């Protein structure tokens, strides 16, 4: 996977410009989407930094940008927004 690409789009890749706008026409970059997905999975900033080979300060900067773009002020609010906006693209499977 190349720089600026994320798994899960129509062709398996999405560019930074191709991501869905979250609020007010501002879309998350590919890296911000990747970080938000890890946040929603319950990872800490330190864990995210280690797994993405980033400084924790860099992750904090991304998180601040994500909050701004999503129009939220906290991690739980960001997760709620993220999961709500991605529920249709990642439907839960139910055993019958």
Coordinates of N, CA and C in Angstrom, one line a residue:
X1 N 0.9 -1.2 0.0 CA 0.0 0.0 0.0 C 0.9 1.2 0.0
X2 N 0.6 2.2 -0.9 CA 1.4 3.4 -1.0 C 1.0 4.5 0.0
X3 N 1.7 5.5 0.0 CA 1.5 6.7 0.8 C 0.1 7.3 0.4
X4 N -0.7 7.7 1.4 CA -1.9 8.3 1.1 C -3.1 7.4 0.7
X5 N -2.9 6.1 0.9 CA -3.9 5.1 0.5 C -4.4 4.4 1.8
X6 N -5.7 4.1 1.8 CA -6.2 3.3 2.9 C -7.1 2.2 2.3
X7 N -7.1 1.1 3.0 CA -7.9 -0.1 2.6 C -9.4 0.2 2.8
X8 N -10.2 -0.5 2.0 CA -11.6 -0.4 2.3 C -12.5 0.4 1.4
X9 N -11.9 1.0 0.3 CA -12.7 1.8 -0.6 C -13.1 0.8 -1.7
X10 N -13.8 1.4 -2.7 CA -14.3 0.6 -3.8 C -13.3 -0.3 -4.5
X11 N -12.1 0.2 -4.8 CA -11.1 -0.6 -5.4 C -10.0 -1.0 -4.5
X12 N -10.3 -0.9 -3.2 CA -9.4 -1.4 -2.2 C -8.5 -0.3 -1.7
X13 N -8.5 0.9 -2.4 CA -7.6 2.0 -2.0 C -8.4 3.3 -2.1
X14 N -8.1 4.2 -1.3 CA -8.7 5.6 -1.3 C -7.6 6.6 -1.1
X15 N -7.7 7.7 -1.9 CA -6.7 8.7 -1.7 C -7.2 9.7 -0.7
X16 N -6.3 10.6 -0.2 CA -6.6 11.6 0.8 C -7.8 12.4 0.3
X17 N -7.8 12.8 -1.0 CA -8.8 13.7 -1.5 C -10.1 12.9 -1.7
X18 N -10.1 11.6 -1.8 CA -11.3 10.9 -2.1 C -12.1 10.4 -0.9
X19 N -11.7 10.8 0.3 CA -12.4 10.4 1.5 C -13.7 11.2 1.7
X20 N -14.7 10.6 2.3 CA -15.9 11.3 2.6 C -15.8 12.5 3.5
X21 N -16.4 13.6 3.2 CA -16.4 14.7 4.1 C -17.1 14.4 5.4
X22 N -16.6 14.8 6.5 CA -17.1 14.4 7.8 C -18.1 15.6 8.3
X23 N -17.6 16.8 8.1 CA -18.4 17.9 8.6 C -18.0 19.2 7.9
X24 N -18.9 20.0 7.4 CA -18.6 21.2 6.9 C -17.7 21.1 5.6
X25 N -17.8 20.0 4.9 CA -17.0 19.9 3.7 C -15.5 19.5 4.0
X26 N -15.2 19.4 5.2 CA -13.8 19.0 5.5 C -13.6 17.5 5.7
X27 N -12.8 16.9 4.9 CA -12.6 15.5 5.0 C -11.4 15.1 5.7
X28 N -11.4 13.9 6.3 CA -10.2 13.4 7.0 C -9.2 12.9 6.0
X29 N -7.9 13.2 6.2 CA -6.9 12.6 5.3 C -6.9 11.1 5.5
X30 N -6.1 10.5 4.6 CA -6.0 9.0 4.8 C -5.4 8.7 6.1
X31 N -4.3 9.4 6.5 CA -3.7 9.1 7.8 C -4.6 9.4 9.0
X32 N -5.4 10.5 8.9 CA -6.4 10.8 10.0 C -7.4 9.7 10.1
X33 N -7.9 9.2 8.9 CA -8.9 8.1 8.9 C -8.3 6.8 9.5
X34 N -7.0 6.5 9.2 CA -6.3 5.4 9.8 C -6.2 5.5 11.3
X35 N -5.9 6.7 11.7 CA -5.7 7.0 13.2 C -7.1 6.9 13.9
X36 N -8.1 7.5 13.2 CA -9.5 7.4 13.8 C -10.0 6.0 13.9
X37 N -9.7 5.2 13.0 CA -10.1 3.8 13.0 C -9.4 3.1 14.2
X38 N -8.1 3.4 14.4 CA -7.4 2.8 15.5 C -7.9 3.3 16.9
X39 N -8.3 4.6 16.9 CA -8.9 5.1 18.1 C -10.2 4.4 18.4
X40 N -11.0 4.2 17.4 CA -12.3 3.6 17.6 C -12.2 2.1 18.0
X41 N -11.0 1.5 17.7 CA -10.7 0.1 18.1 C -10.2 0.1 19.5
X42 N -10.0 1.2 20.2 CA -9.7 1.3 21.6 C -8.2 1.5 21.8
X43 N -7.4 1.9 20.8 CA -6.0 2.0 21.0 C -5.7 3.4 21.6
X44 N -4.6 3.5 22.4 CA -4.2 4.8 23.0 C -3.3 5.5 21.9
X45 N -3.0 6.8 22.2 CA -2.1 7.5 21.3 C -0.7 6.8 21.2
X46 N -0.2 6.4 22.4 CA 1.0 5.7 22.4 C 1.1 4.4 21.6
X47 N 0.0 3.6 21.7 CA -0.1 2.4 20.9 C -0.2 2.7 19.4
X48 N -0.9 3.8 19.1 CA -1.0 4.2 17.7 C 0.3 4.6 17.1
X49 N 1.0 5.4 17.9 CA 2.3 5.9 17.5 C 3.3 4.8 17.3
X50 N 3.3 3.8 18.1 CA 4.2 2.7 18.0 C 3.8 1.9 16.7
X51 N 2.5 1.6 16.5 CA 2.2 0.8 15.4 C 2.3 1.5 14.0
X52 N 2.3 2.8 14.0 CA 2.4 3.5 12.8 C 3.8 4.1 12.6
X53 N 4.7 3.9 13.6 CA 6.1 4.4 13.6 C 6.1 5.9 13.5
X54 N 5.3 6.5 14.4 CA 5.2 8.0 14.5 C 5.5 8.4 15.9
X55 N 5.9 9.6 16.1 CA 6.1 10.2 17.5 C 4.7 10.4 18.1
X56 N 4.6 10.2 19.4 CA 3.3 10.3 20.0 C 2.7 11.8 19.8
X57 N 3.6 12.7 19.8 CA 3.2 14.1 19.5 C 2.5 14.3 18.2
X58 N 3.1 13.5 17.2 CA 2.5 13.6 15.8 C 1.0 13.0 15.9
X59 N 0.9 11.9 16.6 CA -0.5 11.3 16.7 C -1.4 12.3 17.4
X60 N -0.9 13.0 18.5 CA -1.7 14.0 19.2 C -2.2 15.1 18.2
X61 N -1.2 15.5 17.3 CA -1.6 16.6 16.4 C -2.7 16.1 15.4
X62 N -2.6 14.8 15.0 CA -3.6 14.3 14.1 C -4.9 14.2 14.8
X63 N -4.9 13.8 16.1 CA -6.1 13.7 16.9 C -6.8 15.0 17.0
X64 N -6.0 16.1 17.3 CA -6.6 17.4 17.4 C -7.2 17.8 16.1
X65 N -6.6 17.5 15.0 CA -7.1 17.8 13.7 C -8.4 17.1 13.4
X66 N -8.4 15.8 13.8 CA -9.6 15.0 13.6 C -10.8 15.6 14.4
X67 N -10.6 15.9 15.7 CA -11.6 16.5 16.5 C -12.2 17.8 15.9
X68 N -11.3 18.6 15.3 CA -11.7 19.8 14.7 C -12.6 19.5 13.5
X69 N -12.2 18.6 12.6 CA -12.9 18.2 11.4 C -14.2 17.6 11.8
X70 N -14.3 16.8 12.8 CA -15.5 16.1 13.2 C -16.4 17.0 14.0
X71 N -15.9 18.1 14.5 CA -16.7 19.0 15.3 C -17.0 18.5 16.7
X72 N -16.0 17.8 17.3 CA -16.1 17.2 18.6 C -15.0 17.7 19.5
X73 N -15.2 17.4 20.8 CA -14.2 17.9 21.8 C -13.5 16.8 22.6
X74 N -14.0 15.5 22.4 CA -13.5 14.4 23.2 C -13.3 13.2 22.4
X75 N -12.5 12.2 22.9 CA -12.3 10.9 22.3 C -13.6 10.1 22.2
X76 N -14.4 10.1 23.3 CA -15.7 9.3 23.2 C -16.6 9.9 22.1
X77 N -16.7 11.2 22.0 CA -17.5 11.9 21.0 C -17.0 11.6 19.6
X78 N -15.7 11.6 19.4 CA -15.1 11.3 18.1 C -15.5 9.8 17.7
X79 N -15.3 8.9 18.7 CA -15.6 7.5 18.4 C -17.1 7.4 18.0
X80 N -18.0 8.0 18.8 CA -19.4 7.9 18.5 C -19.7 8.4 17.1
X81 N -19.2 9.6 16.8 CA -19.4 10.2 15.5 C -18.8 9.2 14.4
X82 N -17.6 8.7 14.6 CA -17.0 7.9 13.6 C -17.8 6.6 13.4
X83 N -18.2 5.9 14.5 CA -18.9 4.7 14.3 C -20.3 4.9 13.7
X84 N -20.9 6.1 14.0 CA -22.2 6.4 13.5 C -22.1 6.7 12.0
X85 N -21.1 7.3 11.5 CA -20.9 7.7 10.1 C -20.4 6.5 9.3
X86 N -19.9 5.5 9.9 CA -19.3 4.4 9.2 C -20.2 3.1 9.4
X87 N -21.3 3.2 10.1 CA -22.1 2.1 10.3 C -22.6 1.4 9.0
X88 N -23.0 2.2 8.1 CA -23.5 1.7 6.8 C -22.4 1.1 5.9
X89 N -21.2 1.6 6.1 CA -20.1 1.0 5.3 C -19.5 -0.2 5.9
X90 N -19.8 -0.5 7.2 CA -19.3 -1.7 7.9 C -20.4 -2.3 8.7
X91 N -21.4 -2.9 8.0 CA -22.5 -3.4 8.7 C -22.1 -4.6 9.5
X92 N -22.7 -4.7 10.7 CA -22.5 -5.8 11.6 C -23.1 -7.1 11.1
X93 N -22.5 -8.2 11.3 CA -23.0 -9.5 10.8 C -23.7 -10.1 12.0
X94 N -24.8 -10.7 11.8 CA -25.6 -11.3 12.9 C -25.7 -12.8 12.5
X95 N -25.5 -13.6 13.5 CA -25.6 -15.1 13.3 C -27.1 -15.4 13.4
X96 N -27.6 -16.3 12.6 CA -29.0 -16.7 12.6 C -29.2 -18.1 13.0

